[in-house]
Amino acid sequence: MAVDLEKVKETMFKLIKDSAGMKKWKATDLHKACEELFGDEYDKRGVGKDAIKELVEEGKLVYTYFGGSYLELPHREGAAND
Amino acid sequence: MPVEKKYETPLLDQLESGGWPSFVKEIKSAAEDNAMANDLLGLLEQSYQEKIGHWKHGGIVGVMGYGGGVIGRYTDLPEKYPAISHFHTMRINQPAGWFYTSEALRTLCDIWDAHGSGLTNMHGSTGDIIFLGTRTEELEPIFSKLTAAGFDLGGSGSDVRTPSCCCGKARCEWACYDTMGLTYYITNRYQDELHRPAFPYKMKFKMSGCPNDCVASVARADISIIGTWRDEIQVNQEEVRNYAKSGLDITKEIAMLCPGKCIEWNGNEIQIDNSNCRHCMHCINLMPKALAPGKDRGAAILVGSKAPIVEGALLSSVLVPFIKLEEPYDDLEIWELIENMWDIWCEEGKNRERIGEFIQRVGLGNFLDAVGLEPQPEMVAFPRDNPYVFYEEYFEEEEDQ
């Protein structure tokens, strides 16, 4: 049985929130972590993609770029001018 | 609204001299009506004086839901140049082959005059339409107007970059497949990958209709799709003779420069040994009325080129020597291959490692094994010089001995 979308969203969000400031997560890192947690029930091309898409569209996560693209909690960036 | 000139720019003024069109002239022209362009002149003059760039990279700005298409820029002198305290770049997905109506261009320019610096690159090296310089709060209004006009943002960051192609069958007799049709299809098929970065690093598709490779896909694209043919070059001997009569030295300029040494000219007819043809297009380019690519046309799929950023430049290697690229594109087998490649690259690739660098690190043989492709002779760049495809049976034979 496929793992529930809300469960994946909650897991991904928690992974990022709990390590904010210490680790930057790429989409592939999130998929790998979810594969470890949910095993074969996790489909990165299906529920995994949808979870990231919804988290970003809900504004809970944002894409950032610092040499590569990452997913982070929304925050004011250091380089920004007022 | 007219903007008062704020800065003297003696160093920039020198760059207006000479016959070549000057970017300074264009910025000055924009600065007459646009405060951002006006402050840009001041900042640029200061940079030339100090030999220091005054820009900071922004990593978060974008439009809601998208992870690409906006490249954040801020000046580190915001008090002195307040109009360009934010100066973000926007990449707009260009139409395949860069075809526009004049009305579409006016629409783009009106949007940009209203919300940005008025300065553009037509086009950036990525192929996108580039809008140079806007503020964070203007990004969503611009995006809204662009989408209403039928445009969308392009790629940036670790995503599928905006696919680009040559003008293909729209304007070129040598196109071996419909580059524009395929580019449009790929753009639509990979919308999610284009707007939501999910790779170790950037992933570029570039489609060229023939081996002339007018979009330089062999040098710039992670996945190069280059038109080719697998039958014989079409020859019109009468036109060949006309070229000779008009002064073309066919032996010196064509036969002797043929990399496959497969052309002979006896003064009356040209003979081509197609089995040794490298499909370089040299003879066809020099005698376009007399020669043409064969009739059995398709494309070669290559993988792994890149410009030098983290490591040195790479050229693409052949992955699929020939494939017919015809509609319906949904039915082509290459999508599964490409998505398998992405899976392996995402699984094992390092951060900021292009797929070509990844293949170099793990070895092409291992990569082919992982994606489920059988090695073929065409994958070897230089026969007998570059044995980077290893066949397992050789090892088995050695073990047996």
PDB file of N, CA and C in Angstrom, chain A:
ATOM      1  N   MET A   1       0.845  -1.204   0.000  1.00  0.00           N
ATOM      2  CA  MET A   1       0.000   0.000   0.000  1.00  0.00           C
ATOM      3  C   MET A   1       0.881   1.254   0.000  1.00  0.00           C
ATOM      4  N   ALA A   2       0.497   2.211  -0.823  1.00  0.00           N
ATOM      5  CA  ALA A   2       1.319   3.432  -0.917  1.00  0.00           C
ATOM      6  C   ALA A   2       1.195   4.253   0.360  1.00  0.00           C
ATOM      7  N   VAL A   3       2.285   4.892   0.683  1.00  0.00           N
ATOM      8  CA  VAL A   3       2.272   5.718   1.891  1.00  0.00           C
ATOM      9  C   VAL A   3       1.455   6.983   1.644  1.00  0.00           C
ATOM     10  N   ASP A   4       0.788   7.452   2.693  1.00  0.00           N
ATOM     11  CA  ASP A   4      -0.145   8.580   2.600  1.00  0.00           C
ATOM     12  C   ASP A   4       0.598   9.893   2.319  1.00  0.00           C
ATOM     13  N   LEU A   5       0.026  10.710   1.427  1.00  0.00           N
ATOM     14  CA  LEU A   5       0.651  11.977   1.034  1.00  0.00           C
ATOM     15  C   LEU A   5       0.888  12.888   2.237  1.00  0.00           C
ATOM     16  N   GLU A   6      -0.135  13.028   3.095  1.00  0.00           N
ATOM     17  CA  GLU A   6      -0.002  13.930   4.244  1.00  0.00           C
ATOM     18  C   GLU A   6       1.112  13.464   5.182  1.00  0.00           C
ATOM     19  N   LYS A   7       1.228  12.150   5.294  1.00  0.00           N
ATOM     20  CA  LYS A   7       2.277  11.587   6.154  1.00  0.00           C
ATOM     21  C   LYS A   7       3.666  11.935   5.604  1.00  0.00           C
ATOM     22  N   VAL A   8       3.795  11.851   4.281  1.00  0.00           N
ATOM     23  CA  VAL A   8       5.077  12.184   3.653  1.00  0.00           C
ATOM     24  C   VAL A   8       5.375  13.670   3.821  1.00  0.00           C
ATOM     25  N   LYS A   9       4.367  14.504   3.602  1.00  0.00           N
ATOM     26  CA  LYS A   9       4.561  15.947   3.761  1.00  0.00           C
ATOM     27  C   LYS A   9       5.021  16.285   5.178  1.00  0.00           C
ATOM     28  N   GLU A  10       4.332  15.672   6.129  1.00  0.00           N
ATOM     29  CA  GLU A  10       4.650  15.916   7.537  1.00  0.00           C
ATOM     30  C   GLU A  10       6.097  15.482   7.833  1.00  0.00           C
ATOM     31  N   THR A  11       6.473  14.335   7.301  1.00  0.00           N
ATOM     32  CA  THR A  11       7.830  13.808   7.535  1.00  0.00           C
ATOM     33  C   THR A  11       8.883  14.718   6.918  1.00  0.00           C
ATOM     34  N   MET A  12       8.659  15.110   5.673  1.00  0.00           N
ATOM     35  CA  MET A  12       9.637  15.969   4.995  1.00  0.00           C
ATOM     36  C   MET A  12       9.778  17.307   5.715  1.00  0.00           C
ATOM     37  N   PHE A  13       8.636  17.865   6.094  1.00  0.00           N
ATOM     38  CA  PHE A  13       8.667  19.164   6.768  1.00  0.00           C
ATOM     39  C   PHE A  13       9.446  19.062   8.080  1.00  0.00           C
ATOM     40  N   LYS A  14       9.198  17.986   8.812  1.00  0.00           N
ATOM     41  CA  LYS A  14       9.869  17.802  10.107  1.00  0.00           C
ATOM     42  C   LYS A  14      11.386  17.621   9.913  1.00  0.00           C
ATOM     43  N   LEU A  15      11.749  16.863   8.882  1.00  0.00           N
ATOM     44  CA  LEU A  15      13.179  16.664   8.613  1.00  0.00           C
ATOM     45  C   LEU A  15      13.875  18.006   8.405  1.00  0.00           C
ATOM     46  N   ILE A  16      13.217  18.868   7.648  1.00  0.00           N
ATOM     47  CA  ILE A  16      13.829  20.164   7.330  1.00  0.00           C
ATOM     48  C   ILE A  16      13.796  21.089   8.539  1.00  0.00           C
ATOM     49  N   LYS A  17      12.646  21.094   9.229  1.00  0.00           N
ATOM     50  CA  LYS A  17      12.487  21.997  10.382  1.00  0.00           C
ATOM     51  C   LYS A  17      13.481  21.631  11.480  1.00  0.00           C
ATOM     52  N   ASP A  18      13.609  20.341  11.757  1.00  0.00           N
ATOM     53  CA  ASP A  18      14.461  19.904  12.871  1.00  0.00           C
ATOM     54  C   ASP A  18      15.953  20.116  12.602  1.00  0.00           C
ATOM     55  N   SER A  19      16.310  20.245  11.330  1.00  0.00           N
ATOM     56  CA  SER A  19      17.747  20.411  11.039  1.00  0.00           C
ATOM     57  C   SER A  19      18.051  21.790  10.448  1.00  0.00           C
ATOM     58  N   ALA A  20      17.088  22.721  10.570  1.00  0.00           N
ATOM     59  CA  ALA A  20      17.276  24.057   9.993  1.00  0.00           C
ATOM     60  C   ALA A  20      18.539  24.705  10.568  1.00  0.00           C
ATOM     61  N   GLY A  21      19.339  25.254   9.687  1.00  0.00           N
ATOM     62  CA  GLY A  21      20.578  25.906  10.118  1.00  0.00           C
ATOM     63  C   GLY A  21      21.744  24.947  10.231  1.00  0.00           C
ATOM     64  N   MET A  22      21.452  23.639  10.197  1.00  0.00           N
ATOM     65  CA  MET A  22      22.546  22.658  10.345  1.00  0.00           C
ATOM     66  C   MET A  22      22.757  21.854   9.067  1.00  0.00           C
ATOM     67  N   LYS A  23      21.671  21.598   8.350  1.00  0.00           N
ATOM     68  CA  LYS A  23      21.778  20.778   7.144  1.00  0.00           C
ATOM     69  C   LYS A  23      20.878  21.351   6.065  1.00  0.00           C
ATOM     70  N   LYS A  24      21.384  21.391   4.854  1.00  0.00           N
ATOM     71  CA  LYS A  24      20.554  21.801   3.722  1.00  0.00           C
ATOM     72  C   LYS A  24      20.076  20.548   3.005  1.00  0.00           C
ATOM     73  N   TRP A  25      18.781  20.516   2.683  1.00  0.00           N
ATOM     74  CA  TRP A  25      18.178  19.338   2.055  1.00  0.00           C
ATOM     75  C   TRP A  25      17.909  19.600   0.588  1.00  0.00           C
ATOM     76  N   LYS A  26      18.400  18.713  -0.251  1.00  0.00           N
ATOM     77  CA  LYS A  26      17.985  18.711  -1.652  1.00  0.00           C
ATOM     78  C   LYS A  26      16.796  17.769  -1.776  1.00  0.00           C
ATOM     79  N   ALA A  27      16.069  17.898  -2.877  1.00  0.00           N
ATOM     80  CA  ALA A  27      14.917  16.999  -3.077  1.00  0.00           C
ATOM     81  C   ALA A  27      15.356  15.537  -3.003  1.00  0.00           C
ATOM     82  N   THR A  28      16.529  15.243  -3.582  1.00  0.00           N
ATOM     83  CA  THR A  28      16.987  13.841  -3.581  1.00  0.00           C
ATOM     84  C   THR A  28      17.288  13.354  -2.166  1.00  0.00           C
ATOM     85  N   ASP A  29      17.783  14.255  -1.318  1.00  0.00           N
ATOM     86  CA  ASP A  29      18.058  13.862   0.077  1.00  0.00           C
ATOM     87  C   ASP A  29      16.751  13.494   0.779  1.00  0.00           C
ATOM     88  N   LEU A  30      15.712  14.283   0.500  1.00  0.00           N
ATOM     89  CA  LEU A  30      14.410  13.997   1.126  1.00  0.00           C
ATOM     90  C   LEU A  30      13.875  12.652   0.653  1.00  0.00           C
ATOM     91  N   HIS A  31      14.032  12.396  -0.640  1.00  0.00           N
ATOM     92  CA  HIS A  31      13.557  11.104  -1.169  1.00  0.00           C
ATOM     93  C   HIS A  31      14.304   9.950  -0.518  1.00  0.00           C
ATOM     94  N   LYS A  32      15.621  10.104  -0.397  1.00  0.00           N
ATOM     95  CA  LYS A  32      16.410   9.020   0.205  1.00  0.00           C
ATOM     96  C   LYS A  32      15.978   8.791   1.651  1.00  0.00           C
ATOM     97  N   ALA A  33      15.767   9.883   2.398  1.00  0.00           N
ATOM     98  CA  ALA A  33      15.358   9.750   3.801  1.00  0.00           C
ATOM     99  C   ALA A  33      13.989   9.070   3.888  1.00  0.00           C
ATOM    100  N   CYS A  34      13.075   9.450   2.996  1.00  0.00           N
ATOM    101  CA  CYS A  34      11.723   8.851   3.031  1.00  0.00           C
ATOM    102  C   CYS A  34      11.769   7.378   2.611  1.00  0.00           C
ATOM    103  N   GLU A  35      12.655   7.060   1.668  1.00  0.00           N
ATOM    104  CA  GLU A  35      12.790   5.645   1.270  1.00  0.00           C
ATOM    105  C   GLU A  35      13.270   4.803   2.453  1.00  0.00           C
ATOM    106  N   GLU A  36      14.159   5.381   3.242  1.00  0.00           N
ATOM    107  CA  GLU A  36      14.632   4.641   4.428  1.00  0.00           C
ATOM    108  C   GLU A  36      13.516   4.467   5.448  1.00  0.00           C
ATOM    109  N   LEU A  37      12.713   5.527   5.600  1.00  0.00           N
ATOM    110  CA  LEU A  37      11.651   5.473   6.615  1.00  0.00           C
ATOM    111  C   LEU A  37      10.467   4.610   6.188  1.00  0.00           C
ATOM    112  N   PHE A  38      10.062   4.753   4.922  1.00  0.00           N
ATOM    113  CA  PHE A  38       8.826   4.089   4.485  1.00  0.00           C
ATOM    114  C   PHE A  38       9.064   2.831   3.645  1.00  0.00           C
ATOM    115  N   GLY A  39      10.307   2.609   3.249  1.00  0.00           N
ATOM    116  CA  GLY A  39      10.603   1.405   2.480  1.00  0.00           C
ATOM    117  C   GLY A  39       9.939   1.398   1.120  1.00  0.00           C
ATOM    118  N   ASP A  40       9.513   0.231   0.689  1.00  0.00           N
ATOM    119  CA  ASP A  40       8.962   0.062  -0.658  1.00  0.00           C
ATOM    120  C   ASP A  40       7.639   0.795  -0.873  1.00  0.00           C
ATOM    121  N   GLU A  41       7.001   1.182   0.198  1.00  0.00           N
ATOM    122  CA  GLU A  41       5.719   1.898   0.060  1.00  0.00           C
ATOM    123  C   GLU A  41       5.916   3.304  -0.499  1.00  0.00           C
ATOM    124  N   TYR A  42       7.141   3.802  -0.416  1.00  0.00           N
ATOM    125  CA  TYR A  42       7.397   5.178  -0.837  1.00  0.00           C
ATOM    126  C   TYR A  42       7.749   5.227  -2.325  1.00  0.00           C
ATOM    127  N   ASP A  43       7.039   6.084  -3.064  1.00  0.00           N
ATOM    128  CA  ASP A  43       7.286   6.243  -4.502  1.00  0.00           C
ATOM    129  C   ASP A  43       7.743   7.684  -4.740  1.00  0.00           C
ATOM    130  N   LYS A  44       9.020   7.834  -5.003  1.00  0.00           N
ATOM    131  CA  LYS A  44       9.545   9.211  -5.117  1.00  0.00           C
ATOM    132  C   LYS A  44       8.971   9.946  -6.327  1.00  0.00           C
ATOM    133  N   ARG A  45       8.674   9.199  -7.393  1.00  0.00           N
ATOM    134  CA  ARG A  45       8.131   9.861  -8.597  1.00  0.00           C
ATOM    135  C   ARG A  45       6.655  10.209  -8.425  1.00  0.00           C
ATOM    136  N   GLY A  46       5.998   9.585  -7.468  1.00  0.00           N
ATOM    137  CA  GLY A  46       4.572   9.845  -7.249  1.00  0.00           C
ATOM    138  C   GLY A  46       4.367  10.702  -6.017  1.00  0.00           C
ATOM    139  N   VAL A  47       4.166  10.019  -4.895  1.00  0.00           N
ATOM    140  CA  VAL A  47       3.844  10.738  -3.660  1.00  0.00           C
ATOM    141  C   VAL A  47       4.996  11.651  -3.233  1.00  0.00           C
ATOM    142  N   GLY A  48       6.222  11.263  -3.514  1.00  0.00           N
ATOM    143  CA  GLY A  48       7.372  12.078  -3.122  1.00  0.00           C
ATOM    144  C   GLY A  48       7.361  13.431  -3.822  1.00  0.00           C
ATOM    145  N   LYS A  49       7.165  13.387  -5.150  1.00  0.00           N
ATOM    146  CA  LYS A  49       7.106  14.628  -5.932  1.00  0.00           C
ATOM    147  C   LYS A  49       5.920  15.487  -5.481  1.00  0.00           C
ATOM    148  N   ASP A  50       4.763  14.825  -5.296  1.00  0.00           N
ATOM    149  CA  ASP A  50       3.557  15.570  -4.922  1.00  0.00           C
ATOM    150  C   ASP A  50       3.734  16.252  -3.576  1.00  0.00           C
ATOM    151  N   ALA A  51       4.397  15.560  -2.649  1.00  0.00           N
ATOM    152  CA  ALA A  51       4.571  16.127  -1.312  1.00  0.00           C
ATOM    153  C   ALA A  51       5.397  17.402  -1.371  1.00  0.00           C
ATOM    154  N   ILE A  52       6.489  17.364  -2.121  1.00  0.00           N
ATOM    155  CA  ILE A  52       7.344  18.560  -2.229  1.00  0.00           C
ATOM    156  C   ILE A  52       6.570  19.689  -2.906  1.00  0.00           C
ATOM    157  N   LYS A  53       5.877  19.323  -3.976  1.00  0.00           N
ATOM    158  CA  LYS A  53       5.106  20.342  -4.707  1.00  0.00           C
ATOM    159  C   LYS A  53       4.099  21.030  -3.777  1.00  0.00           C
ATOM    160  N   GLU A  54       3.375  20.240  -3.011  1.00  0.00           N
ATOM    161  CA  GLU A  54       2.354  20.834  -2.134  1.00  0.00           C
ATOM    162  C   GLU A  54       2.982  21.654  -1.013  1.00  0.00           C
ATOM    163  N   LEU A  55       4.062  21.165  -0.439  1.00  0.00           N
ATOM    164  CA  LEU A  55       4.719  21.916   0.638  1.00  0.00           C
ATOM    165  C   LEU A  55       5.191  23.278   0.139  1.00  0.00           C
ATOM    166  N   VAL A  56       5.676  23.330  -1.091  1.00  0.00           N
ATOM    167  CA  VAL A  56       6.141  24.603  -1.650  1.00  0.00           C
ATOM    168  C   VAL A  56       4.954  25.490  -2.004  1.00  0.00           C
ATOM    169  N   GLU A  57       3.934  24.901  -2.592  1.00  0.00           N
ATOM    170  CA  GLU A  57       2.779  25.717  -2.985  1.00  0.00           C
ATOM    171  C   GLU A  57       2.007  26.223  -1.762  1.00  0.00           C
ATOM    172  N   GLU A  58       2.079  25.497  -0.656  1.00  0.00           N
ATOM    173  CA  GLU A  58       1.442  25.975   0.582  1.00  0.00           C
ATOM    174  C   GLU A  58       2.306  27.012   1.304  1.00  0.00           C
ATOM    175  N   GLY A  59       3.509  27.222   0.821  1.00  0.00           N
ATOM    176  CA  GLY A  59       4.387  28.220   1.432  1.00  0.00           C
ATOM    177  C   GLY A  59       5.123  27.715   2.661  1.00  0.00           C
ATOM    178  N   LYS A  60       5.011  26.413   2.951  1.00  0.00           N
ATOM    179  CA  LYS A  60       5.707  25.889   4.138  1.00  0.00           C
ATOM    180  C   LYS A  60       7.205  25.731   3.869  1.00  0.00           C
ATOM    181  N   LEU A  61       7.549  25.455   2.627  1.00  0.00           N
ATOM    182  CA  LEU A  61       8.946  25.357   2.234  1.00  0.00           C
ATOM    183  C   LEU A  61       9.197  26.265   1.035  1.00  0.00           C
ATOM    184  N   VAL A  62      10.442  26.673   0.874  1.00  0.00           N
ATOM    185  CA  VAL A  62      10.813  27.422  -0.333  1.00  0.00           C
ATOM    186  C   VAL A  62      12.048  26.772  -0.939  1.00  0.00           C
ATOM    187  N   TYR A  63      12.159  26.944  -2.248  1.00  0.00           N
ATOM    188  CA  TYR A  63      13.389  26.536  -2.912  1.00  0.00           C
ATOM    189  C   TYR A  63      14.417  27.639  -2.716  1.00  0.00           C
ATOM    190  N   THR A  64      15.648  27.246  -2.451  1.00  0.00           N
ATOM    191  CA  THR A  64      16.734  28.224  -2.364  1.00  0.00           C
ATOM    192  C   THR A  64      17.868  27.758  -3.269  1.00  0.00           C
ATOM    193  N   TYR A  65      18.732  28.683  -3.598  1.00  0.00           N
ATOM    194  CA  TYR A  65      19.875  28.323  -4.446  1.00  0.00           C
ATOM    195  C   TYR A  65      21.158  28.846  -3.824  1.00  0.00           C
ATOM    196  N   PHE A  66      22.000  27.941  -3.408  1.00  0.00           N
ATOM    197  CA  PHE A  66      23.330  28.323  -2.930  1.00  0.00           C
ATOM    198  C   PHE A  66      24.329  27.331  -3.525  1.00  0.00           C
ATOM    199  N   GLY A  67      24.662  27.509  -4.784  1.00  0.00           N
ATOM    200  CA  GLY A  67      25.507  26.550  -5.485  1.00  0.00           C
ATOM    201  C   GLY A  67      24.692  25.417  -6.066  1.00  0.00           C
ATOM    202  N   GLY A  68      23.687  24.976  -5.398  1.00  0.00           N
ATOM    203  CA  GLY A  68      22.729  23.983  -5.889  1.00  0.00           C
ATOM    204  C   GLY A  68      21.367  24.374  -5.322  1.00  0.00           C
ATOM    205  N   SER A  69      20.331  23.690  -5.736  1.00  0.00           N
ATOM    206  CA  SER A  69      18.980  24.040  -5.264  1.00  0.00           C
ATOM    207  C   SER A  69      18.610  23.212  -4.036  1.00  0.00           C
ATOM    208  N   TYR A  70      18.086  23.870  -3.040  1.00  0.00           N
ATOM    209  CA  TYR A  70      17.717  23.219  -1.784  1.00  0.00           C
ATOM    210  C   TYR A  70      16.281  23.556  -1.417  1.00  0.00           C
ATOM    211  N   LEU A  71      15.756  22.813  -0.453  1.00  0.00           N
ATOM    212  CA  LEU A  71      14.433  23.127   0.113  1.00  0.00           C
ATOM    213  C   LEU A  71      14.652  23.554   1.562  1.00  0.00           C
ATOM    214  N   GLU A  72      14.093  24.707   1.905  1.00  0.00           N
ATOM    215  CA  GLU A  72      14.314  25.245   3.250  1.00  0.00           C
ATOM    216  C   GLU A  72      13.028  25.851   3.778  1.00  0.00           C
ATOM    217  N   LEU A  73      13.030  26.168   5.087  1.00  0.00           N
ATOM    218  CA  LEU A  73      11.925  26.930   5.655  1.00  0.00           C
ATOM    219  C   LEU A  73      12.034  28.357   5.111  1.00  0.00           C
ATOM    220  N   PRO A  74      10.901  29.012   4.886  1.00  0.00           N
ATOM    221  CA  PRO A  74      10.992  30.401   4.398  1.00  0.00           C
ATOM    222  C   PRO A  74      11.719  31.269   5.422  1.00  0.00           C
ATOM    223  N   HIS A  75      12.612  32.081   4.955  1.00  0.00           N
ATOM    224  CA  HIS A  75      13.315  32.996   5.851  1.00  0.00           C
ATOM    225  C   HIS A  75      13.847  34.169   5.039  1.00  0.00           C
ATOM    226  N   ARG A  76      14.248  35.209   5.748  1.00  0.00           N
ATOM    227  CA  ARG A  76      14.830  36.364   5.066  1.00  0.00           C
ATOM    228  C   ARG A  76      16.293  36.044   4.772  1.00  0.00           C
ATOM    229  N   GLU A  77      16.689  36.207   3.527  1.00  0.00           N
ATOM    230  CA  GLU A  77      18.059  35.821   3.209  1.00  0.00           C
ATOM    231  C   GLU A  77      19.043  36.908   3.614  1.00  0.00           C
ATOM    232  N   GLY A  78      20.238  36.451   3.951  1.00  0.00           N
ATOM    233  CA  GLY A  78      21.255  37.367   4.453  1.00  0.00           C
ATOM    234  C   GLY A  78      21.656  38.436   3.457  1.00  0.00           C
ATOM    235  N   ALA A  79      21.655  38.099   2.173  1.00  0.00           N
ATOM    236  CA  ALA A  79      22.130  39.047   1.158  1.00  0.00           C
ATOM    237  C   ALA A  79      21.098  40.129   0.841  1.00  0.00           C
ATOM    238  N   ALA A  80      19.853  39.929   1.271  1.00  0.00           N
ATOM    239  CA  ALA A  80      18.781  40.831   0.833  1.00  0.00           C
ATOM    240  C   ALA A  80      18.960  42.247   1.357  1.00  0.00           C
ATOM    241  N   ASN A  81      18.672  43.219   0.507  1.00  0.00           N
ATOM    242  CA  ASN A  81      18.613  44.618   0.923  1.00  0.00           C
ATOM    243  C   ASN A  81      17.163  44.972   1.191  1.00  0.00           C
ATOM    244  N   ASP A  82      16.952  45.935   2.066  1.00  0.00           N
ATOM    245  CA  ASP A  82      15.563  46.354   2.360  1.00  0.00           C
ATOM    246  C   ASP A  82      14.978  47.121   1.195  1.00  0.00           C
TER     247      ASP A  82
END
